[in-house]
Amino acid sequence: MIKELLYVFLLVIGFANGSLLVHLCKDEIKKWKTRFFIIAIITALASIGIYFTKIDYKMPVIITLLFMCITSLTIVFKEKMMRY
């Protein structure tokens, strides 16, 4: 039970992490916006692929990849909203 709550907490922290990075790295995000979107797609697909494997530490790897996906997507969408 505690492990699942930590996983959810870690995924929620991904939104805060992305928001912080948007405010700290405005210039770099303009150049890397498409790359962040590609990173998000790759990590989402990798987490789906790892779900169907039989490795021992499947859930921590999936949570880590989803954290990267959430952070990247937050950066892309927050930067879009800040432009307008």
PDB file of N, CA and C in Angstrom:
ATOM      1  N   MET A   1       0.813  -1.196   0.000  1.00  0.00           N
ATOM      2  CA  MET A   1       0.000   0.000   0.000  1.00  0.00           C
ATOM      3  C   MET A   1       0.863   1.269   0.000  1.00  0.00           C
ATOM      4  N   ILE A   2       1.879   1.267   0.849  1.00  0.00           N
ATOM      5  CA  ILE A   2       2.754   2.443   0.936  1.00  0.00           C
ATOM      6  C   ILE A   2       3.556   2.595  -0.354  1.00  0.00           C
ATOM      7  N   LYS A   3       3.955   1.474  -0.935  1.00  0.00           N
ATOM      8  CA  LYS A   3       4.728   1.529  -2.167  1.00  0.00           C
ATOM      9  C   LYS A   3       3.914   2.167  -3.301  1.00  0.00           C
ATOM     10  N   GLU A   4       2.645   1.824  -3.391  1.00  0.00           N
ATOM     11  CA  GLU A   4       1.798   2.396  -4.434  1.00  0.00           C
ATOM     12  C   GLU A   4       1.576   3.886  -4.221  1.00  0.00           C
ATOM     13  N   LEU A   5       1.434   4.291  -2.960  1.00  0.00           N
ATOM     14  CA  LEU A   5       1.295   5.724  -2.665  1.00  0.00           C
ATOM     15  C   LEU A   5       2.560   6.494  -3.027  1.00  0.00           C
ATOM     16  N   LEU A   6       3.711   5.891  -2.796  1.00  0.00           N
ATOM     17  CA  LEU A   6       4.965   6.531  -3.186  1.00  0.00           C
ATOM     18  C   LEU A   6       5.073   6.653  -4.703  1.00  0.00           C
ATOM     19  N   TYR A   7       4.603   5.648  -5.413  1.00  0.00           N
ATOM     20  CA  TYR A   7       4.615   5.719  -6.873  1.00  0.00           C
ATOM     21  C   TYR A   7       3.738   6.872  -7.364  1.00  0.00           C
ATOM     22  N   VAL A   8       2.553   7.001  -6.813  1.00  0.00           N
ATOM     23  CA  VAL A   8       1.648   8.083  -7.206  1.00  0.00           C
ATOM     24  C   VAL A   8       2.245   9.433  -6.831  1.00  0.00           C
ATOM     25  N   PHE A   9       2.838   9.524  -5.644  1.00  0.00           N
ATOM     26  CA  PHE A   9       3.475  10.766  -5.205  1.00  0.00           C
ATOM     27  C   PHE A   9       4.616  11.143  -6.152  1.00  0.00           C
ATOM     28  N   LEU A  10       5.391  10.161  -6.589  1.00  0.00           N
ATOM     29  CA  LEU A  10       6.493  10.433  -7.500  1.00  0.00           C
ATOM     30  C   LEU A  10       5.983  10.941  -8.846  1.00  0.00           C
ATOM     31  N   LEU A  11       4.874  10.387  -9.320  1.00  0.00           N
ATOM     32  CA  LEU A  11       4.317  10.858 -10.587  1.00  0.00           C
ATOM     33  C   LEU A  11       3.755  12.272 -10.462  1.00  0.00           C
ATOM     34  N   VAL A  12       3.182  12.609  -9.321  1.00  0.00           N
ATOM     35  CA  VAL A  12       2.678  13.972  -9.093  1.00  0.00           C
ATOM     36  C   VAL A  12       3.841  14.959  -9.020  1.00  0.00           C
ATOM     37  N   ILE A  13       4.944  14.531  -8.450  1.00  0.00           N
ATOM     38  CA  ILE A  13       6.135  15.382  -8.377  1.00  0.00           C
ATOM     39  C   ILE A  13       6.639  15.711  -9.786  1.00  0.00           C
ATOM     40  N   GLY A  14       6.354  14.846 -10.768  1.00  0.00           N
ATOM     41  CA  GLY A  14       6.751  15.115 -12.153  1.00  0.00           C
ATOM     42  C   GLY A  14       6.146  16.399 -12.686  1.00  0.00           C
ATOM     43  N   PHE A  15       4.896  16.705 -12.300  1.00  0.00           N
ATOM     44  CA  PHE A  15       4.269  17.964 -12.719  1.00  0.00           C
ATOM     45  C   PHE A  15       4.981  19.162 -12.099  1.00  0.00           C
ATOM     46  N   ALA A  16       5.301  19.059 -10.821  1.00  0.00           N
ATOM     47  CA  ALA A  16       6.009  20.155 -10.150  1.00  0.00           C
ATOM     48  C   ALA A  16       7.411  20.331 -10.730  1.00  0.00           C
ATOM     49  N   ASN A  17       8.062  19.228 -11.024  1.00  0.00           N
ATOM     50  CA  ASN A  17       9.396  19.286 -11.602  1.00  0.00           C
ATOM     51  C   ASN A  17       9.373  19.967 -12.968  1.00  0.00           C
ATOM     52  N   GLY A  18       8.406  19.614 -13.800  1.00  0.00           N
ATOM     53  CA  GLY A  18       8.281  20.251 -15.112  1.00  0.00           C
ATOM     54  C   GLY A  18       7.997  21.735 -15.004  1.00  0.00           C
ATOM     55  N   SER A  19       7.127  22.115 -14.065  1.00  0.00           N
ATOM     56  CA  SER A  19       6.806  23.536 -13.882  1.00  0.00           C
ATOM     57  C   SER A  19       8.023  24.322 -13.416  1.00  0.00           C
ATOM     58  N   LEU A  20       8.799  23.742 -12.523  1.00  0.00           N
ATOM     59  CA  LEU A  20      10.015  24.403 -12.049  1.00  0.00           C
ATOM     60  C   LEU A  20      11.020  24.572 -13.176  1.00  0.00           C
ATOM     61  N   LEU A  21      11.181  23.549 -13.990  1.00  0.00           N
ATOM     62  CA  LEU A  21      12.128  23.635 -15.097  1.00  0.00           C
ATOM     63  C   LEU A  21      11.695  24.660 -16.145  1.00  0.00           C
ATOM     64  N   VAL A  22      10.398  24.828 -16.341  1.00  0.00           N
ATOM     65  CA  VAL A  22       9.917  25.843 -17.293  1.00  0.00           C
ATOM     66  C   VAL A  22      10.326  27.234 -16.833  1.00  0.00           C
ATOM     67  N   HIS A  23      10.209  27.492 -15.545  1.00  0.00           N
ATOM     68  CA  HIS A  23      10.552  28.827 -15.036  1.00  0.00           C
ATOM     69  C   HIS A  23      12.055  29.054 -14.977  1.00  0.00           C
ATOM     70  N   LEU A  24      12.837  27.989 -14.785  1.00  0.00           N
ATOM     71  CA  LEU A  24      14.279  28.159 -14.654  1.00  0.00           C
ATOM     72  C   LEU A  24      15.008  28.177 -15.996  1.00  0.00           C
ATOM     73  N   CYS A  25      14.480  27.496 -16.995  1.00  0.00           N
ATOM     74  CA  CYS A  25      15.211  27.306 -18.254  1.00  0.00           C
ATOM     75  C   CYS A  25      14.396  27.771 -19.456  1.00  0.00           C
ATOM     76  N   LYS A  26      13.965  28.985 -19.472  1.00  0.00           N
ATOM     77  CA  LYS A  26      13.098  29.477 -20.548  1.00  0.00           C
ATOM     78  C   LYS A  26      13.795  29.472 -21.908  1.00  0.00           C
ATOM     79  N   ASP A  27      15.052  29.876 -21.959  1.00  0.00           N
ATOM     80  CA  ASP A  27      15.753  29.969 -23.236  1.00  0.00           C
ATOM     81  C   ASP A  27      16.032  28.595 -23.843  1.00  0.00           C
ATOM     82  N   GLU A  28      16.407  27.642 -23.013  1.00  0.00           N
ATOM     83  CA  GLU A  28      16.735  26.316 -23.517  1.00  0.00           C
ATOM     84  C   GLU A  28      15.507  25.566 -24.001  1.00  0.00           C
ATOM     85  N   ILE A  29      14.367  25.832 -23.387  1.00  0.00           N
ATOM     86  CA  ILE A  29      13.142  25.116 -23.746  1.00  0.00           C
ATOM     87  C   ILE A  29      12.700  25.478 -25.154  1.00  0.00           C
ATOM     88  N   LYS A  30      12.926  26.709 -25.576  1.00  0.00           N
ATOM     89  CA  LYS A  30      12.530  27.123 -26.926  1.00  0.00           C
ATOM     90  C   LYS A  30      13.241  26.285 -27.982  1.00  0.00           C
ATOM     91  N   LYS A  31      14.504  25.952 -27.728  1.00  0.00           N
ATOM     92  CA  LYS A  31      15.271  25.166 -28.687  1.00  0.00           C
ATOM     93  C   LYS A  31      14.943  23.676 -28.602  1.00  0.00           C
ATOM     94  N   TRP A  32      14.554  23.193 -27.440  1.00  0.00           N
ATOM     95  CA  TRP A  32      14.395  21.770 -27.196  1.00  0.00           C
ATOM     96  C   TRP A  32      12.943  21.310 -27.143  1.00  0.00           C
ATOM     97  N   LYS A  33      11.980  22.132 -27.511  1.00  0.00           N
ATOM     98  CA  LYS A  33      10.569  21.787 -27.341  1.00  0.00           C
ATOM     99  C   LYS A  33      10.191  20.515 -28.093  1.00  0.00           C
ATOM    100  N   THR A  34      10.604  20.393 -29.337  1.00  0.00           N
ATOM    101  CA  THR A  34      10.273  19.186 -30.092  1.00  0.00           C
ATOM    102  C   THR A  34      11.017  17.978 -29.553  1.00  0.00           C
ATOM    103  N   ARG A  35      12.223  18.175 -29.074  1.00  0.00           N
ATOM    104  CA  ARG A  35      12.980  17.060 -28.506  1.00  0.00           C
ATOM    105  C   ARG A  35      12.341  16.559 -27.221  1.00  0.00           C
ATOM    106  N   PHE A  36      11.824  17.463 -26.413  1.00  0.00           N
ATOM    107  CA  PHE A  36      11.124  17.038 -25.194  1.00  0.00           C
ATOM    108  C   PHE A  36       9.877  16.231 -25.540  1.00  0.00           C
ATOM    109  N   PHE A  37       9.186  16.631 -26.599  1.00  0.00           N
ATOM    110  CA  PHE A  37       7.997  15.883 -27.021  1.00  0.00           C
ATOM    111  C   PHE A  37       8.380  14.487 -27.511  1.00  0.00           C
ATOM    112  N   ILE A  38       9.476  14.389 -28.252  1.00  0.00           N
ATOM    113  CA  ILE A  38       9.959  13.084 -28.720  1.00  0.00           C
ATOM    114  C   ILE A  38      10.393  12.220 -27.543  1.00  0.00           C
ATOM    115  N   ILE A  39      11.061  12.816 -26.551  1.00  0.00           N
ATOM    116  CA  ILE A  39      11.456  12.082 -25.348  1.00  0.00           C
ATOM    117  C   ILE A  39      10.227  11.549 -24.626  1.00  0.00           C
ATOM    118  N   ALA A  40       9.176  12.354 -24.554  1.00  0.00           N
ATOM    119  CA  ALA A  40       7.950  11.922 -23.887  1.00  0.00           C
ATOM    120  C   ALA A  40       7.318  10.742 -24.609  1.00  0.00           C
ATOM    121  N   ILE A  41       7.285  10.776 -25.920  1.00  0.00           N
ATOM    122  CA  ILE A  41       6.703   9.669 -26.682  1.00  0.00           C
ATOM    123  C   ILE A  41       7.532   8.405 -26.510  1.00  0.00           C
ATOM    124  N   ILE A  42       8.843   8.530 -26.591  1.00  0.00           N
ATOM    125  CA  ILE A  42       9.715   7.362 -26.457  1.00  0.00           C
ATOM    126  C   ILE A  42       9.601   6.743 -25.075  1.00  0.00           C
ATOM    127  N   THR A  43       9.571   7.568 -24.028  1.00  0.00           N
ATOM    128  CA  THR A  43       9.476   7.005 -22.682  1.00  0.00           C
ATOM    129  C   THR A  43       8.111   6.379 -22.427  1.00  0.00           C
ATOM    130  N   ALA A  44       7.047   6.936 -23.007  1.00  0.00           N
ATOM    131  CA  ALA A  44       5.724   6.330 -22.852  1.00  0.00           C
ATOM    132  C   ALA A  44       5.676   4.978 -23.556  1.00  0.00           C
ATOM    133  N   LEU A  45       6.227   4.905 -24.763  1.00  0.00           N
ATOM    134  CA  LEU A  45       6.255   3.637 -25.482  1.00  0.00           C
ATOM    135  C   LEU A  45       7.151   2.611 -24.790  1.00  0.00           C
ATOM    136  N   ALA A  46       8.263   3.065 -24.231  1.00  0.00           N
ATOM    137  CA  ALA A  46       9.149   2.153 -23.515  1.00  0.00           C
ATOM    138  C   ALA A  46       8.478   1.607 -22.257  1.00  0.00           C
ATOM    139  N   SER A  47       7.721   2.445 -21.564  1.00  0.00           N
ATOM    140  CA  SER A  47       7.039   1.950 -20.361  1.00  0.00           C
ATOM    141  C   SER A  47       5.964   0.927 -20.727  1.00  0.00           C
ATOM    142  N   ILE A  48       5.285   1.122 -21.852  1.00  0.00           N
ATOM    143  CA  ILE A  48       4.304   0.126 -22.309  1.00  0.00           C
ATOM    144  C   ILE A  48       5.014  -1.164 -22.707  1.00  0.00           C
ATOM    145  N   GLY A  49       6.147  -1.040 -23.376  1.00  0.00           N
ATOM    146  CA  GLY A  49       6.914  -2.229 -23.763  1.00  0.00           C
ATOM    147  C   GLY A  49       7.447  -3.003 -22.567  1.00  0.00           C
ATOM    148  N   ILE A  50       7.911  -2.307 -21.559  1.00  0.00           N
ATOM    149  CA  ILE A  50       8.446  -2.966 -20.361  1.00  0.00           C
ATOM    150  C   ILE A  50       7.339  -3.627 -19.568  1.00  0.00           C
ATOM    151  N   TYR A  51       6.126  -3.113 -19.659  1.00  0.00           N
ATOM    152  CA  TYR A  51       4.996  -3.722 -18.962  1.00  0.00           C
ATOM    153  C   TYR A  51       4.787  -5.175 -19.399  1.00  0.00           C
ATOM    154  N   PHE A  52       5.076  -5.476 -20.656  1.00  0.00           N
ATOM    155  CA  PHE A  52       4.854  -6.820 -21.182  1.00  0.00           C
ATOM    156  C   PHE A  52       6.077  -7.728 -21.064  1.00  0.00           C
ATOM    157  N   THR A  53       7.143  -7.277 -20.416  1.00  0.00           N
ATOM    158  CA  THR A  53       8.315  -8.117 -20.204  1.00  0.00           C
ATOM    159  C   THR A  53       8.225  -8.827 -18.863  1.00  0.00           C
ATOM    160  N   LYS A  54       9.211  -9.653 -18.584  1.00  0.00           N
ATOM    161  CA  LYS A  54       9.216 -10.401 -17.329  1.00  0.00           C
ATOM    162  C   LYS A  54      10.438 -10.060 -16.474  1.00  0.00           C
ATOM    163  N   ILE A  55      10.829  -8.795 -16.446  1.00  0.00           N
ATOM    164  CA  ILE A  55      11.955  -8.418 -15.596  1.00  0.00           C
ATOM    165  C   ILE A  55      11.490  -8.276 -14.156  1.00  0.00           C
ATOM    166  N   ASP A  56      12.427  -8.383 -13.221  1.00  0.00           N
ATOM    167  CA  ASP A  56      12.079  -8.388 -11.800  1.00  0.00           C
ATOM    168  C   ASP A  56      11.596  -7.033 -11.304  1.00  0.00           C
ATOM    169  N   TYR A  57      12.262  -5.978 -11.673  1.00  0.00           N
ATOM    170  CA  TYR A  57      11.933  -4.640 -11.180  1.00  0.00           C
ATOM    171  C   TYR A  57      11.145  -3.864 -12.221  1.00  0.00           C
ATOM    172  N   LYS A  58      10.040  -4.411 -12.642  1.00  0.00           N
ATOM    173  CA  LYS A  58       9.246  -3.830 -13.716  1.00  0.00           C
ATOM    174  C   LYS A  58       8.591  -2.515 -13.287  1.00  0.00           C
ATOM    175  N   MET A  59       7.939  -2.483 -12.155  1.00  0.00           N
ATOM    176  CA  MET A  59       7.196  -1.282 -11.742  1.00  0.00           C
ATOM    177  C   MET A  59       8.096  -0.080 -11.471  1.00  0.00           C
ATOM    178  N   PRO A  60       9.223  -0.225 -10.777  1.00  0.00           N
ATOM    179  CA  PRO A  60      10.077   0.967 -10.603  1.00  0.00           C
ATOM    180  C   PRO A  60      10.585   1.545 -11.923  1.00  0.00           C
ATOM    181  N   VAL A  61      10.874   0.679 -12.892  1.00  0.00           N
ATOM    182  CA  VAL A  61      11.344   1.166 -14.193  1.00  0.00           C
ATOM    183  C   VAL A  61      10.211   1.880 -14.920  1.00  0.00           C
ATOM    184  N   ILE A  62       9.010   1.327 -14.865  1.00  0.00           N
ATOM    185  CA  ILE A  62       7.860   1.957 -15.514  1.00  0.00           C
ATOM    186  C   ILE A  62       7.555   3.306 -14.871  1.00  0.00           C
ATOM    187  N   ILE A  63       7.608   3.383 -13.547  1.00  0.00           N
ATOM    188  CA  ILE A  63       7.340   4.641 -12.848  1.00  0.00           C
ATOM    189  C   ILE A  63       8.390   5.689 -13.208  1.00  0.00           C
ATOM    190  N   THR A  64       9.646   5.262 -13.303  1.00  0.00           N
ATOM    191  CA  THR A  64      10.704   6.194 -13.683  1.00  0.00           C
ATOM    192  C   THR A  64      10.493   6.733 -15.095  1.00  0.00           C
ATOM    193  N   LEU A  65      10.133   5.860 -16.024  1.00  0.00           N
ATOM    194  CA  LEU A  65       9.880   6.304 -17.394  1.00  0.00           C
ATOM    195  C   LEU A  65       8.660   7.214 -17.476  1.00  0.00           C
ATOM    196  N   LEU A  66       7.621   6.894 -16.717  1.00  0.00           N
ATOM    197  CA  LEU A  66       6.440   7.761 -16.709  1.00  0.00           C
ATOM    198  C   LEU A  66       6.739   9.110 -16.061  1.00  0.00           C
ATOM    199  N   PHE A  67       7.619   9.135 -15.056  1.00  0.00           N
ATOM    200  CA  PHE A  67       8.052  10.402 -14.466  1.00  0.00           C
ATOM    201  C   PHE A  67       8.728  11.269 -15.522  1.00  0.00           C
ATOM    202  N   MET A  68       9.598  10.663 -16.316  1.00  0.00           N
ATOM    203  CA  MET A  68      10.262  11.406 -17.385  1.00  0.00           C
ATOM    204  C   MET A  68       9.260  11.889 -18.421  1.00  0.00           C
ATOM    205  N   CYS A  69       8.279  11.067 -18.740  1.00  0.00           N
ATOM    206  CA  CYS A  69       7.242  11.445 -19.705  1.00  0.00           C
ATOM    207  C   CYS A  69       6.407  12.610 -19.190  1.00  0.00           C
ATOM    208  N   ILE A  70       5.972  12.539 -17.947  1.00  0.00           N
ATOM    209  CA  ILE A  70       5.160  13.608 -17.359  1.00  0.00           C
ATOM    210  C   ILE A  70       5.947  14.910 -17.280  1.00  0.00           C
ATOM    211  N   THR A  71       7.206  14.817 -16.882  1.00  0.00           N
ATOM    212  CA  THR A  71       8.037  16.011 -16.797  1.00  0.00           C
ATOM    213  C   THR A  71       8.218  16.654 -18.170  1.00  0.00           C
ATOM    214  N   SER A  72       8.503  15.833 -19.180  1.00  0.00           N
ATOM    215  CA  SER A  72       8.705  16.371 -20.531  1.00  0.00           C
ATOM    216  C   SER A  72       7.426  16.987 -21.084  1.00  0.00           C
ATOM    217  N   LEU A  73       6.303  16.321 -20.900  1.00  0.00           N
ATOM    218  CA  LEU A  73       5.042  16.871 -21.407  1.00  0.00           C
ATOM    219  C   LEU A  73       4.633  18.138 -20.661  1.00  0.00           C
ATOM    220  N   THR A  74       4.920  18.193 -19.374  1.00  0.00           N
ATOM    221  CA  THR A  74       4.628  19.405 -18.610  1.00  0.00           C
ATOM    222  C   THR A  74       5.451  20.571 -19.128  1.00  0.00           C
ATOM    223  N   ILE A  75       6.701  20.307 -19.442  1.00  0.00           N
ATOM    224  CA  ILE A  75       7.563  21.357 -19.987  1.00  0.00           C
ATOM    225  C   ILE A  75       7.016  21.857 -21.316  1.00  0.00           C
ATOM    226  N   VAL A  76       6.622  20.944 -22.192  1.00  0.00           N
ATOM    227  CA  VAL A  76       6.132  21.329 -23.511  1.00  0.00           C
ATOM    228  C   VAL A  76       4.843  22.136 -23.404  1.00  0.00           C
ATOM    229  N   PHE A  77       3.892  21.664 -22.608  1.00  0.00           N
ATOM    230  CA  PHE A  77       2.598  22.334 -22.552  1.00  0.00           C
ATOM    231  C   PHE A  77       2.626  23.615 -21.723  1.00  0.00           C
ATOM    232  N   LYS A  78       3.413  23.668 -20.667  1.00  0.00           N
ATOM    233  CA  LYS A  78       3.517  24.913 -19.891  1.00  0.00           C
ATOM    234  C   LYS A  78       4.203  25.998 -20.713  1.00  0.00           C
ATOM    235  N   GLU A  79       5.207  25.615 -21.503  1.00  0.00           N
ATOM    236  CA  GLU A  79       5.892  26.601 -22.330  1.00  0.00           C
ATOM    237  C   GLU A  79       4.938  27.154 -23.377  1.00  0.00           C
ATOM    238  N   LYS A  80       4.071  26.310 -23.920  1.00  0.00           N
ATOM    239  CA  LYS A  80       3.066  26.783 -24.884  1.00  0.00           C
ATOM    240  C   LYS A  80       2.123  27.775 -24.232  1.00  0.00           C
ATOM    241  N   MET A  81       1.698  27.485 -23.011  1.00  0.00           N
ATOM    242  CA  MET A  81       0.753  28.351 -22.321  1.00  0.00           C
ATOM    243  C   MET A  81       1.402  29.675 -21.906  1.00  0.00           C
ATOM    244  N   MET A  82       2.687  29.661 -21.622  1.00  0.00           N
ATOM    245  CA  MET A  82       3.361  30.885 -21.200  1.00  0.00           C
ATOM    246  C   MET A  82       3.579  31.831 -22.375  1.00  0.00           C
ATOM    247  N   ARG A  83       3.608  31.297 -23.598  1.00  0.00           N
ATOM    248  CA  ARG A  83       3.815  32.166 -24.761  1.00  0.00           C
ATOM    249  C   ARG A  83       2.611  33.061 -25.009  1.00  0.00           C
ATOM    250  N   TYR A  84       1.417  32.561 -24.699  1.00  0.00           N
ATOM    251  CA  TYR A  84       0.197  33.312 -25.009  1.00  0.00           C
ATOM    252  C   TYR A  84      -0.192  34.246 -23.936  1.00  0.00           C
TER     253      TYR A  84
END
